[in-house]
Structures are given as structure tokens and as C-alpha cells.
Amino acid sequence: MKPGSVAIVGAAETTELGKIPGMSQIQLHADAALNAIADAGLKITDIDGVATAGESPTAIAHYLGITPKWVDGTAVGGCSFMLHVRHAAAAINEGLCETVLITHGESGRSGVGRGGFRGAAASLQGQFEAPYGIMGPPSLFTIPFLRYMKETGMTLEQLAMVSVVQREWAALNPRASFRDPLTIDDVLNERMIAWPFTKLQCCLVTDGGGALILTSAERAQDFPQKPVYIIGTGESVETPMISQMEDFTTSKAFRVSGAKAFAEAGISHDDVDHLMIYDAFAHLPIYGLEDLGFCERGEAADFIWERNTAIGGKLPVNTNGGGLSYMHSGMYGMYALQESVRQMRGTAPAQVEGAKISVCHGVGGMFAASGTVIMSNEQP
Amino acid sequence: MADKSKIPLPQPTPETQHFWDGAKAGELRLQQCNDCSAVYFPPRPFCPTCGHREVSVIRASGKGKLYSYIINHRPHPAFDGPYSIAVVELDEGPRMMTNIVNTPQAPESLTLDMPVVVTFESMSDDISLPYFEPAANQSASANGEGKS
């Protein structure tokens, strides 16, 4: 933190304090937020960063109608909000966002719309999605895709091709869970999970883990491994409810995160040698290619069909085999990052020769959140 | 046999109570901003478009179109066989999740953009859930042909 470089320009409590049985916990956050925004003389649309604890920053941002470029859900107990201030100061200094809203609300006494088991049924998803037989990501993440198909003309065979191509990459990777070749018919004839998605279009469920250690570029030279520089980053959230996604054919969180990362890195798409797109389901690389700007809307299916992302293609994608064939423990993003690092070090089983820039793009929840990291083995 | 008691029922909050009261009364209720006139869902006591706090509860037409869906093939105790989990786009603009009912749960009978209308089912003393069915069902009923 640079002394005096960031200031608090709005501050307020909830309109009432004490016993407020007429407000749920999330509305307490919003009430305080609207008061603070008014205190600062701002509009909601002036806010481009959100930090909170106790509720998810996704829920708070969507509830208030904010499209953030920076979020912090650091939840470490009662001092979380002090940490949020510190992180926000760093983020602002770094240019990640300009105006950060930090919220707290807790229905500690009345217990209205509070977290935990009871909170689940009182949450907006608990009220407006859970009653309809939802069964985790396979039944939710997949819902937007039929709309994408109708609007772009993409076919089920083209969706199957995503799994086929990634299996080809997995075949080169001794650590991949599945390495046997697949045909489009194999994919289409597998057990149906959530029509039109078969089992081979849904990610694996496996055990595993990973870790990264980061340090300053200055110090990085003194370590035994070849440094991998972070040259651009982005993040955003959209909504905790898939039914409330703004546009079923494109992820707003992807677009905001990707554009920010590319702008920070100062690179064009032609500069990218290697791409990872978190593939919890087979349509994710389609959305990712378009929302990151590698393809125009409706062109990603042909791009994959024509083998541009396959071995020998001009843009190798998910070279470890991805969540569809390599592994997926539940939070796959770490494995995508590990593969980008391997590619930049030149040590990947399916190494892209001469690769200098890797884009690693992740999703959180069901198109709920996104983060993008652009790495390079050359210091800009 | 489907066991409807396995459906996790919503727990209304002060900000959503009007919606569930409406469902109980057979009305689909949305909210509208008194300032910018935006109609929105899910409920909250301020406008998510402009932040204005003066909003009204309005009765929706209950009409919409099938926006997107999947057919869930994994067994759920509250459903018999594969069932649709769908999102409908209401004529007023907002979208909401639902099941498309009273029609075969197959791609042939669930075409995107087909007109649908709301229908309510009482689940408890307090909660009725809004579902949607093909509009063709209700017009057939109005013509005295009865529901399938």
C-alpha cells in the first residue's frame, strides 16, 4: 500500500440497526450499499469492484446490478473487511478497477435469509431454481446451450467434436485419465446425462491437487525453474443463477475477464500460442473461444471442427486433454494453470513447439464467474 | 412413483413474499421500477437496472416462450423418468427457471420459442410452484377438447 494513494469516499450503516426482521441478510448488504453509494454521491454504475464476506461477491454484485471488473470474497472471519480494504487499495493502485464497494450485512439476530442449510431454501436459487429438480452442474451448466445452437446453427456433431479433439490431446499425455481414441458416434451414443449432453460431454470426477508459488519478477531469476511471467489478468462475476444469465449464448463474465486480461497484457490474439479454456462441459470451449475474442460469434464450432485447436492446429487448446479427458477434481482451474505453466516451461507432454504466450481461462460456478491469466516465458 | 415431497420447497424472505403470495393466489407476480419502468425478476425491493428504490408489484400475463432447457436423465425422487429443466422468457421480458409440464418430456414436443403459459401446483399450505405448459394445451382446453 502506497501511503495516501487511496481514500474512503463513502461510508454508511444500514438505515436501521438492532432488530430488523423485515430484511433478509442479502438485503442488509444492499441497504448499506445503497446508503454508502448515496453518501459518496455516486451511482451504482460507478462501482466496478465488489468485496464482501458472508455472502458471495457474485450474489451481491448481481443483486445490486453491478458488473464488476474486480471482486474479493476473502472470508477469514470478522476482520475480513479490513483485508478487503487492503486488497482494494492494491487493486486500485494496480489499475484493476477504479471504484470498489465493500459490503457487510448479517441477520445475526433475526436470522432472515441467512447462510447455512436454512439459508439455502431462502436464497434466490433456493426459491427460484431448486424446486425444479436441479441436480448440480450437469443439469444447470448445460441449460443455455440449446439456445446457443438455435441462434448459431451449431450441430450436436460439432459439440461431440470438442470431446473427440481433446481426447486426441489426452492420448499424448501419460497422466490423462482417458486416452483411448473417440469418434463422434462414440460421444453421441454414450449414456445421456442431460439431453443433449452425453456422459462424454461432461467432465470427469477424479481426485487430485496442485499448487503454484509466485514471486516478484526480480526474484524469479534466482529460482532453478525457468520463470513464467504473469503478463495479464482479468476477472468478473455475473449471476449465481444460470436462469438469470444475461445472454444464454455468451458469458458476460468471460467477456469482461478476457478483455481485461488482453488489455493488461497488451497483446493481440495472433500473439497467443497456446490456450486453456476450463472445460467442465463440452460447450465451454465454444463459449470461451468466442467470448475471449478468438472467434466471432457462432464461428467456434467450425473452428474446432476444422481442427484449428487440435494437434498441429494453429491454436492448440486444452493440450492436457482438459476436464473432459485429463482430470477434473471439482475445481479444475488449478490444472489448467499447471498446463499453461508446463507449456511455458517447455515441459508439457504435448508440448507446443516454440510457444511463448499462453492464455489460461477459467470459469466459476455455472457461468457465474470467470478469471483469466496470461502467461509468458519472456519478460515483456 | 414420483414423490413430490422430495421437492425442496422455497423459503420466502420479506423481499420475495409477494411473489409466493401471488403464486398461492394463482398469479405470477413481477416487479416494475417506478422510475425507469424496467420489469424485473427475481424479486428485490429496488431496481437492478437503475437502483431506484420505488418499485411496484405487477401481475404478469403468465405467457411466455420456451427459451432453453435440458432433459435431465439422472433419477430424481420427485420425478418419474427424464424431465425438463427449462428457462422461459416471459412476455414482460424477465426469464425464470421452471419445468415444462403436461407434455411429453422429449425434444420433439419441446421446441425452442414455443408459446407456454403458467400453471400453478399447490405443494404445501404456503407454497404453490409456478410451472409452465405448452400454450396449445390451454387453447385446446378452451375449445372443449380437454387436456391431454
XYZ file of C-alpha atoms in Angstrom:
528
model
C 0.000 0.000 0.000
C 1.372 3.394 -1.007
C 0.544 5.848 1.756
C -2.231 8.252 0.869
C -2.832 6.831 -2.563
C -6.382 5.535 -1.929
C -9.178 7.118 0.170
C -12.597 6.128 1.536
C -15.108 8.394 -0.175
C -18.425 6.987 1.091
C -19.463 5.385 4.378
C -22.781 4.392 5.895
C -24.586 1.825 8.025
C -27.929 0.196 7.338
C -30.918 2.531 7.648
C -31.896 0.781 10.870
C -29.740 -1.022 13.408
C -30.650 -3.535 16.073
C -33.594 -5.772 15.240
C -34.575 -5.808 11.555
C -36.856 -8.810 10.941
C -38.167 -7.215 7.751
C -34.923 -7.660 5.817
C -33.052 -10.735 4.725
C -29.292 -10.874 5.089
C -28.608 -10.017 1.457
C -30.933 -7.012 1.658
C -28.971 -5.763 4.661
C -25.897 -5.750 2.421
C -27.838 -3.881 -0.269
C -29.385 -1.375 2.116
C -25.977 -0.417 3.483
C -24.509 -0.368 -0.020
C -27.178 1.960 -1.418
C -26.724 4.287 1.556
C -22.949 4.380 1.127
C -23.251 4.959 -2.613
C -25.591 7.874 -1.895
C -23.191 9.178 0.769
C -20.430 9.269 -1.827
C -22.649 10.920 -4.394
C -22.201 8.030 -6.801
C -24.463 5.831 -8.889
C -24.452 2.041 -8.781
C -22.991 2.052 -12.270
C -19.929 3.882 -10.946
C -18.961 0.763 -8.980
C -16.603 -1.605 -10.784
C -15.224 -3.613 -7.871
C -17.028 -5.583 -5.147
C -15.684 -7.146 -1.983
C -17.733 -8.946 0.634
C -17.804 -11.847 3.049
C -20.679 -13.886 4.449
C -22.431 -13.652 1.107
C -20.678 -14.352 -2.177
C -19.497 -11.347 -4.184
C -21.397 -12.889 -7.118
C -24.658 -12.760 -5.202
C -24.043 -9.196 -4.006
C -22.957 -7.907 -7.430
C -25.903 -9.443 -9.258
C -28.359 -8.425 -6.566
C -27.240 -4.801 -6.853
C -26.938 -4.872 -10.641
C -23.176 -4.335 -10.729
C -20.859 -5.729 -13.413
C -17.520 -5.779 -11.630
C -14.040 -5.955 -13.034
C -12.656 -6.884 -9.591
C -14.098 -8.994 -6.780
C -12.738 -10.203 -3.464
C -14.576 -12.845 -1.481
C -11.814 -13.304 1.036
C -13.605 -14.716 4.071
C -11.415 -15.031 7.089
C -13.861 -14.064 9.865
C -14.647 -10.760 11.472
C -11.570 -8.899 10.206
C -12.336 -9.796 6.573
C -13.423 -6.294 5.727
C -10.121 -4.808 6.848
C -8.445 -7.187 4.462
C -10.876 -6.146 1.724
C -9.822 -2.534 2.170
C -6.199 -3.522 1.855
C -6.795 -5.664 -1.207
C -8.924 -2.963 -2.760
C -6.181 -0.403 -2.290
C -3.718 -2.678 -4.010
C -6.158 -3.392 -6.799
C -6.868 0.258 -7.380
C -3.166 1.091 -7.445
C -2.686 -1.691 -9.940
C -5.454 -0.384 -12.180
C -7.645 -3.466 -11.903
C -10.658 -1.329 -11.082
C -11.468 2.217 -10.052
C -14.315 2.254 -7.539
C -14.694 -0.584 -5.045
C -17.769 -1.321 -2.946
C -17.207 -3.330 0.220
C -20.387 -4.610 1.903
C -21.279 -6.277 5.156
C -24.707 -7.448 6.290
C -25.660 -10.060 8.813
C -29.082 -11.071 10.055
C -27.426 -12.266 13.229
C -30.418 -11.777 15.462
C -33.440 -12.350 13.247
C -31.812 -14.966 11.037
C -33.699 -13.973 7.878
C -32.243 -15.318 4.661
C -29.068 -16.324 6.420
C -26.463 -18.825 5.249
C -26.338 -22.484 6.127
C -28.995 -25.112 5.481
C -31.853 -22.777 6.234
C -30.318 -20.121 4.005
C -30.255 -22.455 1.052
C -34.050 -22.587 0.769
C -34.289 -18.831 1.367
C -31.622 -17.900 -1.179
C -32.815 -16.772 -4.579
C -31.561 -20.001 -6.145
C -33.243 -21.972 -3.349
C -36.536 -20.252 -4.086
C -36.481 -19.931 -7.850
C -34.332 -22.800 -9.175
C -34.031 -25.602 -6.608
C -37.732 -26.618 -6.733
C -37.395 -27.657 -10.371
C -35.324 -30.791 -9.860
C -31.884 -29.309 -10.371
C -29.095 -31.820 -9.758
C -25.794 -29.985 -9.771
C -23.729 -28.704 -12.696
C -24.769 -31.316 -15.316
C -28.384 -30.182 -15.027
C -27.619 -26.444 -14.892
C -24.434 -25.539 -16.732
C -25.906 -27.225 -19.821
C -29.183 -25.275 -19.970
C -28.025 -22.317 -22.102
C -26.643 -24.495 -24.888
C -29.853 -25.253 -26.823
C -30.358 -21.519 -27.189
C -26.793 -21.206 -28.494
C -27.493 -23.982 -31.024
C -30.665 -22.327 -32.238
C -29.058 -18.908 -32.645
C -25.848 -20.087 -34.345
C -26.869 -23.261 -36.166
C -24.276 -25.345 -34.348
C -24.945 -29.100 -34.513
C -24.722 -31.898 -31.962
C -21.996 -33.488 -34.113
C -19.948 -30.315 -33.765
C -20.412 -30.394 -29.991
C -19.224 -34.007 -29.988
C -16.110 -32.945 -31.900
C -14.933 -30.999 -28.821
C -14.630 -34.263 -26.881
C -13.020 -36.055 -29.836
C -10.264 -33.456 -30.290
C -9.483 -33.224 -26.608
C -9.192 -36.995 -26.384
C -6.541 -36.785 -29.109
C -4.531 -34.428 -26.906
C -5.074 -36.702 -23.901
C -3.620 -39.607 -25.862
C -0.260 -37.785 -25.756
C -0.442 -37.327 -22.002
C 0.569 -40.282 -19.792
C -1.216 -38.729 -16.803
C -4.557 -38.339 -18.562
C -7.436 -40.355 -17.130
C -8.771 -41.376 -20.550
C -6.501 -41.807 -23.596
C -8.328 -44.138 -25.983
C -9.429 -42.510 -29.243
C -13.059 -41.444 -29.613
C -15.296 -40.992 -32.615
C -18.193 -38.595 -32.898
C -20.573 -41.569 -32.792
C -18.916 -42.805 -29.587
C -19.663 -39.454 -27.983
C -23.237 -39.177 -29.262
C -24.112 -42.784 -28.319
C -22.847 -42.621 -24.753
C -25.259 -42.590 -21.838
C -27.468 -39.493 -21.799
C -26.927 -37.262 -18.759
C -28.806 -34.065 -19.562
C -30.056 -34.040 -23.129
C -28.345 -33.053 -25.382
C -25.235 -33.775 -23.273
C -23.958 -37.349 -23.006
C -21.520 -38.595 -20.403
C -18.545 -37.937 -22.711
C -19.539 -34.275 -22.922
C -19.412 -33.890 -19.138
C -16.200 -33.573 -17.158
C -14.598 -36.377 -15.223
C -14.832 -36.668 -11.472
C -11.398 -37.570 -10.107
C -9.058 -36.951 -7.166
C -6.022 -34.711 -7.336
C -4.482 -31.404 -6.393
C -1.998 -28.750 -7.439
C -0.191 -25.663 -6.181
C 1.636 -22.642 -7.544
C 4.261 -20.397 -5.989
C 4.535 -16.834 -7.241
C 7.135 -14.196 -6.501
C 8.346 -10.930 -7.970
C 9.854 -10.994 -11.423
C 13.009 -9.548 -9.901
C 13.440 -12.515 -7.589
C 12.225 -15.025 -10.155
C 15.609 -15.116 -11.856
C 17.149 -16.700 -8.762
C 14.980 -19.824 -8.820
C 16.006 -23.008 -10.558
C 12.974 -23.208 -12.877
C 12.542 -21.034 -15.918
C 10.349 -18.096 -14.852
C 6.772 -17.891 -16.194
C 5.656 -14.299 -16.143
C 2.097 -13.179 -15.461
C 1.574 -10.569 -18.157
C -2.194 -10.037 -17.956
C -5.082 -10.909 -15.670
C -8.839 -10.480 -15.633
C -11.849 -11.457 -13.577
C -15.593 -10.911 -13.293
C -18.814 -12.414 -11.992
C -22.283 -12.449 -13.444
C -25.002 -14.298 -11.529
C -25.364 -17.223 -9.105
C -28.463 -18.347 -11.050
C -27.985 -19.794 -14.525
C -31.584 -18.836 -15.325
C -30.667 -15.173 -14.868
C -27.637 -15.199 -17.180
C -27.981 -12.100 -19.348
C -27.433 -13.844 -22.681
C -27.506 -17.641 -22.952
C -25.167 -17.600 -25.961
C -22.280 -15.723 -24.360
C -20.862 -15.302 -20.873
C -20.627 -11.736 -19.668
C -18.096 -12.807 -17.036
C -15.942 -14.400 -19.766
C -16.058 -11.290 -21.931
C -15.184 -8.872 -19.150
C -12.427 -11.079 -17.754
C -10.890 -11.892 -21.117
C -10.918 -8.343 -22.437
C -9.290 -7.055 -19.258
C -6.532 -9.668 -19.395
C -5.743 -8.947 -23.038
C -5.707 -5.211 -22.404
C -3.328 -5.589 -19.481
C -1.007 -7.837 -21.433
C -1.113 -5.542 -24.433
C -1.201 -8.482 -26.827
C -3.382 -9.394 -29.758
C -4.992 -12.775 -30.357
C -2.426 -13.536 -33.047
C 0.274 -13.397 -30.368
C -1.259 -16.320 -28.455
C 0.490 -19.663 -28.953
C -1.476 -21.798 -26.501
C -4.896 -21.614 -24.882
C -6.553 -23.336 -21.953
C -10.321 -22.995 -21.524
C -11.800 -24.604 -18.429
C -13.992 -27.332 -19.927
C -16.399 -28.572 -17.298
C -18.713 -29.420 -20.204
C -18.131 -29.633 -23.941
C -19.735 -26.293 -24.751
C -17.299 -24.350 -22.574
C -14.512 -24.199 -25.186
C -17.111 -22.918 -27.674
C -18.186 -20.082 -25.411
C -14.578 -19.442 -24.372
C -13.209 -19.137 -27.912
C -15.891 -16.612 -28.803
C -16.061 -14.660 -25.558
C -12.277 -14.297 -25.429
C -12.353 -12.974 -28.985
C -10.539 -15.788 -30.797
C -13.636 -16.408 -32.929
C -16.609 -14.335 -33.985
C -19.997 -15.288 -32.554
C -21.159 -18.605 -33.982
C -17.799 -19.496 -35.534
C -16.151 -21.506 -32.748
C -17.828 -24.783 -33.704
C -16.389 -24.622 -37.229
C -13.040 -23.503 -35.811
C -12.828 -26.695 -33.751
C -14.365 -28.852 -36.487
C -11.626 -27.693 -38.877
C -9.031 -28.868 -36.340
C -7.566 -25.452 -35.530
C -7.449 -26.390 -31.819
C -6.199 -29.944 -32.427
C -2.674 -31.342 -32.663
C -0.902 -29.409 -35.421
C -3.575 -26.714 -35.472
C -2.840 -23.005 -35.341
C -4.258 -22.552 -31.824
C -3.682 -25.606 -29.596
C -6.404 -25.695 -26.904
C -6.639 -27.807 -23.752
C -3.453 -29.670 -24.561
C -3.585 -31.772 -21.383
C -6.872 -33.346 -22.541
C -8.901 -30.973 -20.399
C -11.572 -31.646 -17.855
C -13.222 -33.952 -20.379
C -10.285 -36.382 -20.607
C -7.360 -35.338 -18.377
C -8.852 -34.899 -14.933
C -11.434 -32.859 -13.031
C -11.434 -32.879 -9.251
C -14.279 -30.403 -8.908
C -12.244 -27.189 -9.098
C -10.293 -27.749 -12.260
C -8.784 -24.284 -12.711
C -5.564 -25.265 -10.966
C -4.968 -27.969 -13.561
C -5.469 -25.568 -16.432
C -2.920 -23.234 -14.810
C -0.475 -26.118 -14.353
C -0.715 -26.988 -18.041
C -0.093 -23.378 -19.093
C 2.986 -23.311 -16.848
C 4.253 -26.561 -18.357
C 3.773 -25.201 -21.855
C 5.667 -22.023 -20.979
C 8.474 -24.004 -19.369
C 8.611 -26.250 -22.397
C 7.914 -29.387 -20.375
C 4.361 -30.361 -21.400
C 3.773 -33.932 -22.599
C 2.119 -32.463 -25.692
C 4.486 -29.529 -25.985
C 3.623 -26.748 -28.418
C 6.984 -26.031 -30.009
C 8.227 -22.501 -29.534
C 5.185 -21.367 -27.529
C 5.811 -18.031 -25.837
C 2.374 -16.877 -24.716
C -0.349 -18.961 -23.058
C -3.847 -17.791 -22.178
C -5.484 -19.675 -19.318
C -9.191 -19.036 -18.900
C -11.323 -20.348 -16.045
C -14.973 -20.443 -15.081
C -16.506 -20.436 -11.618
C -19.893 -21.883 -10.797
C -22.146 -22.233 -13.833
C -21.067 -19.240 -15.960
C -21.212 -17.489 -12.598
C -17.635 -16.230 -12.503
C -14.503 -16.057 -14.551
C -10.782 -15.489 -14.265
C -8.152 -15.167 -16.984
C -4.380 -15.352 -16.614
C -1.996 -14.686 -19.478
C 1.486 -16.104 -19.045
C 4.710 -15.748 -20.993
C 8.178 -17.238 -20.772
C 9.614 -13.897 -21.896
C 9.582 -10.836 -19.689
C 7.686 -8.060 -21.529
C -43.553 -43.212 -8.404
C -42.684 -39.575 -8.156
C -42.643 -38.343 -4.579
C -43.462 -34.635 -4.663
C -42.414 -34.306 -1.015
C -38.816 -34.631 -2.265
C -39.011 -31.242 -3.955
C -37.036 -28.727 -1.868
C -39.604 -26.006 -1.242
C -38.681 -22.333 -1.298
C -38.477 -20.383 1.913
C -39.794 -16.888 1.191
C -37.978 -13.832 2.509
C -39.525 -10.420 3.169
C -38.464 -9.322 -0.308
C -39.970 -12.338 -2.098
C -43.135 -12.890 -0.028
C -45.315 -11.053 -2.552
C -44.239 -13.497 -5.262
C -45.208 -16.551 -3.220
C -48.448 -14.953 -2.029
C -49.231 -14.376 -5.686
C -48.409 -17.954 -6.637
C -50.752 -19.170 -3.887
C -53.479 -16.978 -5.390
C -52.769 -18.243 -8.891
C -50.980 -15.069 -10.042
C -47.496 -14.702 -11.463
C -46.077 -11.514 -9.995
C -43.148 -9.441 -11.227
C -41.808 -6.071 -10.174
C -41.505 -2.822 -12.097
C -39.421 0.264 -11.402
C -41.496 3.381 -10.773
C -38.743 5.497 -12.286
C -37.252 3.733 -15.330
C -40.167 1.276 -15.851
C -37.876 -1.767 -16.083
C -39.699 -5.029 -15.301
C -37.510 -7.497 -13.437
C -37.199 -10.845 -11.679
C -36.196 -12.341 -9.224
C -37.706 -10.039 -6.591
C -35.789 -7.327 -4.760
C -37.065 -4.013 -3.368
C -35.081 -1.814 -5.748
C -34.486 -1.671 -9.453
C -31.459 -3.697 -10.655
C -31.289 -1.508 -13.758
C -31.122 1.953 -12.168
C -31.025 1.415 -8.403
C -34.278 3.287 -7.739
C -35.997 2.139 -4.533
C -39.613 2.893 -5.501
C -40.937 -0.170 -7.262
C -44.320 -1.785 -7.807
C -45.524 -5.359 -7.856
C -47.322 -6.158 -11.085
C -49.320 -9.158 -12.233
C -47.665 -10.819 -15.210
C -49.642 -12.222 -18.104
C -48.314 -15.702 -17.357
C -47.442 -16.052 -21.019
C -44.005 -16.600 -22.423
C -41.878 -18.759 -24.660
C -39.548 -21.676 -24.086
C -36.104 -20.087 -24.075
C -33.773 -23.022 -23.399
C -33.728 -26.325 -21.486
C -32.169 -29.692 -20.871
C -33.832 -33.038 -20.237
C -32.353 -34.441 -17.066
C -31.816 -38.201 -17.352
C -30.385 -38.805 -13.899
C -33.027 -40.136 -11.488
C -34.645 -37.663 -9.085
C -37.084 -38.944 -6.440
C -39.612 -36.197 -7.194
C -39.839 -37.037 -10.913
C -40.834 -40.065 -12.982
C -38.198 -40.644 -15.649
C -36.396 -37.935 -17.615
C -37.743 -34.429 -17.082
C -37.158 -30.988 -18.493
C -35.404 -28.255 -16.564
C -36.232 -25.190 -18.566
C -35.934 -21.433 -18.687
C -38.879 -19.488 -20.056
C -38.809 -15.909 -21.261
C -41.943 -14.115 -20.114
C -43.766 -11.736 -22.439
C -42.813 -8.973 -19.991
C -39.092 -9.730 -20.522
C -37.693 -11.490 -17.450
C -36.698 -15.148 -17.576
C -37.300 -17.800 -14.952
C -36.498 -21.441 -14.382
C -39.299 -23.995 -14.433
C -40.336 -27.439 -15.611
C -42.398 -27.724 -18.783
C -45.313 -29.927 -17.722
C -48.334 -31.631 -19.270
C -46.407 -32.574 -22.399
C -44.048 -35.445 -23.294
C -40.543 -34.816 -21.956
C -38.875 -35.203 -25.350
C -37.100 -32.855 -27.775
C -39.904 -33.328 -30.335
C -42.504 -31.788 -28.023
C -40.196 -29.183 -26.503
C -39.245 -26.807 -29.274
C -37.492 -23.561 -28.512
C -39.620 -20.434 -28.701
C -42.898 -22.358 -28.482
C -45.520 -20.390 -26.530
C -46.010 -21.513 -22.937
C -48.360 -20.452 -20.153
C -48.047 -20.612 -16.405
C -49.892 -23.167 -14.306
C -49.642 -23.484 -10.541
C -49.434 -26.553 -8.332
C -50.039 -26.404 -4.594
C -47.147 -28.008 -2.731
C -47.991 -27.037 0.867
C -50.254 -24.687 2.821
C -47.943 -21.810 1.948
C -46.278 -22.692 -1.316
C -47.619 -23.126 -4.813
C -44.982 -23.550 -7.508
C -45.314 -21.959 -10.924
C -44.827 -24.405 -13.793
C -45.311 -23.828 -17.492
C -47.101 -25.888 -20.119
C -47.497 -25.513 -23.876
C -49.998 -22.767 -24.680
C -51.575 -25.207 -27.113
C -52.765 -27.261 -24.109
C -54.844 -24.420 -22.730
C -56.292 -23.336 -26.056
C -57.292 -26.978 -26.653
C -58.941 -26.928 -23.228
C -60.750 -23.696 -24.045
C -62.073 -25.336 -27.191
C -63.643 -28.069 -25.063
C -61.214 -30.730 -26.203
C -59.873 -31.287 -22.699
C -56.285 -31.599 -21.526
C -54.153 -34.460 -22.675
